[in-house]
Coordinates of C-alpha atoms in Angstrom, one line a residue:
M1 CA -27.6 -135.1 43.1
I2 CA -28.8 -138.0 40.5
T3 CA -30.5 -136.0 37.7
L4 CA -33.4 -137.7 35.9
K5 CA -30.9 -137.5 32.7
D6 CA -28.1 -139.4 34.6
L7 CA -30.6 -142.4 35.2
L8 CA -31.6 -142.3 31.4
I9 CA -28.1 -142.0 30.3
A10 CA -26.2 -145.1 32.7
D11 CA -28.6 -147.8 31.2
D12 CA -28.3 -146.6 27.5
P13 CA -24.7 -145.9 25.8
A14 CA -26.1 -144.7 22.8
L15 CA -28.5 -142.0 24.9
A16 CA -25.1 -141.1 26.3
E17 CA -23.6 -140.2 22.9
S18 CA -26.3 -138.7 21.7
W19 CA -26.5 -136.1 24.6
D20 CA -22.7 -135.2 24.2
R21 CA -22.9 -134.9 20.4
N22 CA -26.2 -132.5 21.1
K23 CA -24.5 -130.4 23.8
A24 CA -23.7 -127.5 21.3
K25 CA -27.1 -127.6 19.4
R26 CA -28.8 -127.2 23.2
D27 CA -26.3 -124.6 24.7
M28 CA -27.2 -122.4 21.5
A29 CA -30.8 -123.2 22.1
L30 CA -30.8 -122.1 25.2
L31 CA -28.9 -118.9 24.2
F32 CA -31.4 -117.8 21.2
R33 CA -34.6 -118.2 24.1
S34 CA -32.7 -116.1 26.4
L35 CA -32.2 -113.2 24.4
R36 CA -35.5 -113.7 22.5
K37 CA -36.9 -113.6 26.7
K38 CA -34.9 -111.0 27.2
A39 CA -35.8 -108.6 24.4
G40 CA -39.9 -109.2 25.7
L41 CA -40.3 -110.9 21.8
T42 CA -42.4 -113.8 20.8
Q43 CA -41.0 -116.2 18.3
T44 CA -43.5 -114.5 15.3
E45 CA -42.3 -111.0 16.6
L46 CA -38.5 -112.0 16.8
A47 CA -39.5 -113.4 12.9
E48 CA -40.8 -110.3 11.7
R49 CA -38.1 -108.1 12.9
S50 CA -35.3 -110.6 11.8
G51 CA -36.8 -111.6 8.6
L52 CA -36.7 -115.4 9.5
S53 CA -39.7 -117.8 9.5
Q54 CA -41.7 -118.3 12.6
S55 CA -40.6 -121.9 12.0
H56 CA -37.1 -121.4 11.5
I57 CA -37.2 -119.4 14.9
S58 CA -38.6 -122.4 16.4
K59 CA -35.6 -124.7 14.9
M60 CA -32.9 -122.4 16.3
E61 CA -34.1 -122.8 19.5
A62 CA -34.6 -126.4 19.6
A63 CA -32.1 -128.3 22.1
T64 CA -31.6 -131.0 18.8
G65 CA -30.9 -130.6 15.3
A66 CA -28.4 -128.9 12.7
L67 CA -26.7 -125.9 14.4
P68 CA -28.3 -122.8 12.4
E69 CA -26.0 -120.8 10.0
I70 CA -24.1 -117.9 10.9
Q71 CA -26.0 -115.7 8.7
S72 CA -29.8 -116.8 10.6
C73 CA -27.7 -116.3 14.1
S74 CA -26.8 -112.5 13.2
R75 CA -30.1 -111.8 12.1
Y76 CA -31.2 -113.4 15.4
F77 CA -29.2 -111.1 17.5
H78 CA -29.6 -108.6 16.1
A79 CA -33.5 -108.5 15.8
C80 CA -32.9 -108.9 19.8
G81 CA -30.8 -105.9 20.0
A82 CA -27.6 -108.0 20.5
R83 CA -24.3 -108.3 18.6
L84 CA -22.4 -111.3 17.7
K85 CA -18.9 -111.5 17.2
I86 CA -17.4 -114.6 16.5
T87 CA -13.6 -114.8 16.8
P88 CA -11.2 -117.7 17.3
F89 CA -9.8 -118.6 20.8
V90 CA -6.5 -117.8 21.4
D91 CA -4.4 -118.7 24.2
E92 CA -2.2 -116.2 26.7
A93 CA 0.6 -115.2 23.9
G94 CA -2.6 -114.2 21.2
E95 CA -1.8 -117.6 19.3
A96 CA -5.1 -119.8 18.3
V97 CA -5.7 -122.5 19.7
G98 CA -6.9 -125.5 17.8
D99 CA -10.0 -124.6 15.2
E100 CA -12.2 -123.6 18.1
V101 CA -14.3 -120.5 17.9
C102 CA -15.8 -118.1 20.8
A103 CA -18.8 -116.4 19.8
V104 CA -18.6 -113.0 21.7
I105 CA -21.9 -111.4 22.5

């Protein structure tokens, strides 16, 4: 099935590059919104619980822009009743794979 995204990026290499570059931010934004919704919180309620501003919460949940700092992520997760653990990816032998990390929720 061809999606609207497929049609748009097929004719615009710059858009395709931007789409790929923003994948990590989009994935994080979806995770943040999902956690907040699961906790039954509005952005304002989450801001009050986390000590982050509502506008900061909004930026964290946006599909584009800068990736949030780990401290902000931790406060967001904690306010949603979730835990965040960041650990390196490891292979079957327990050796770190490259410089990538994995967030365990």
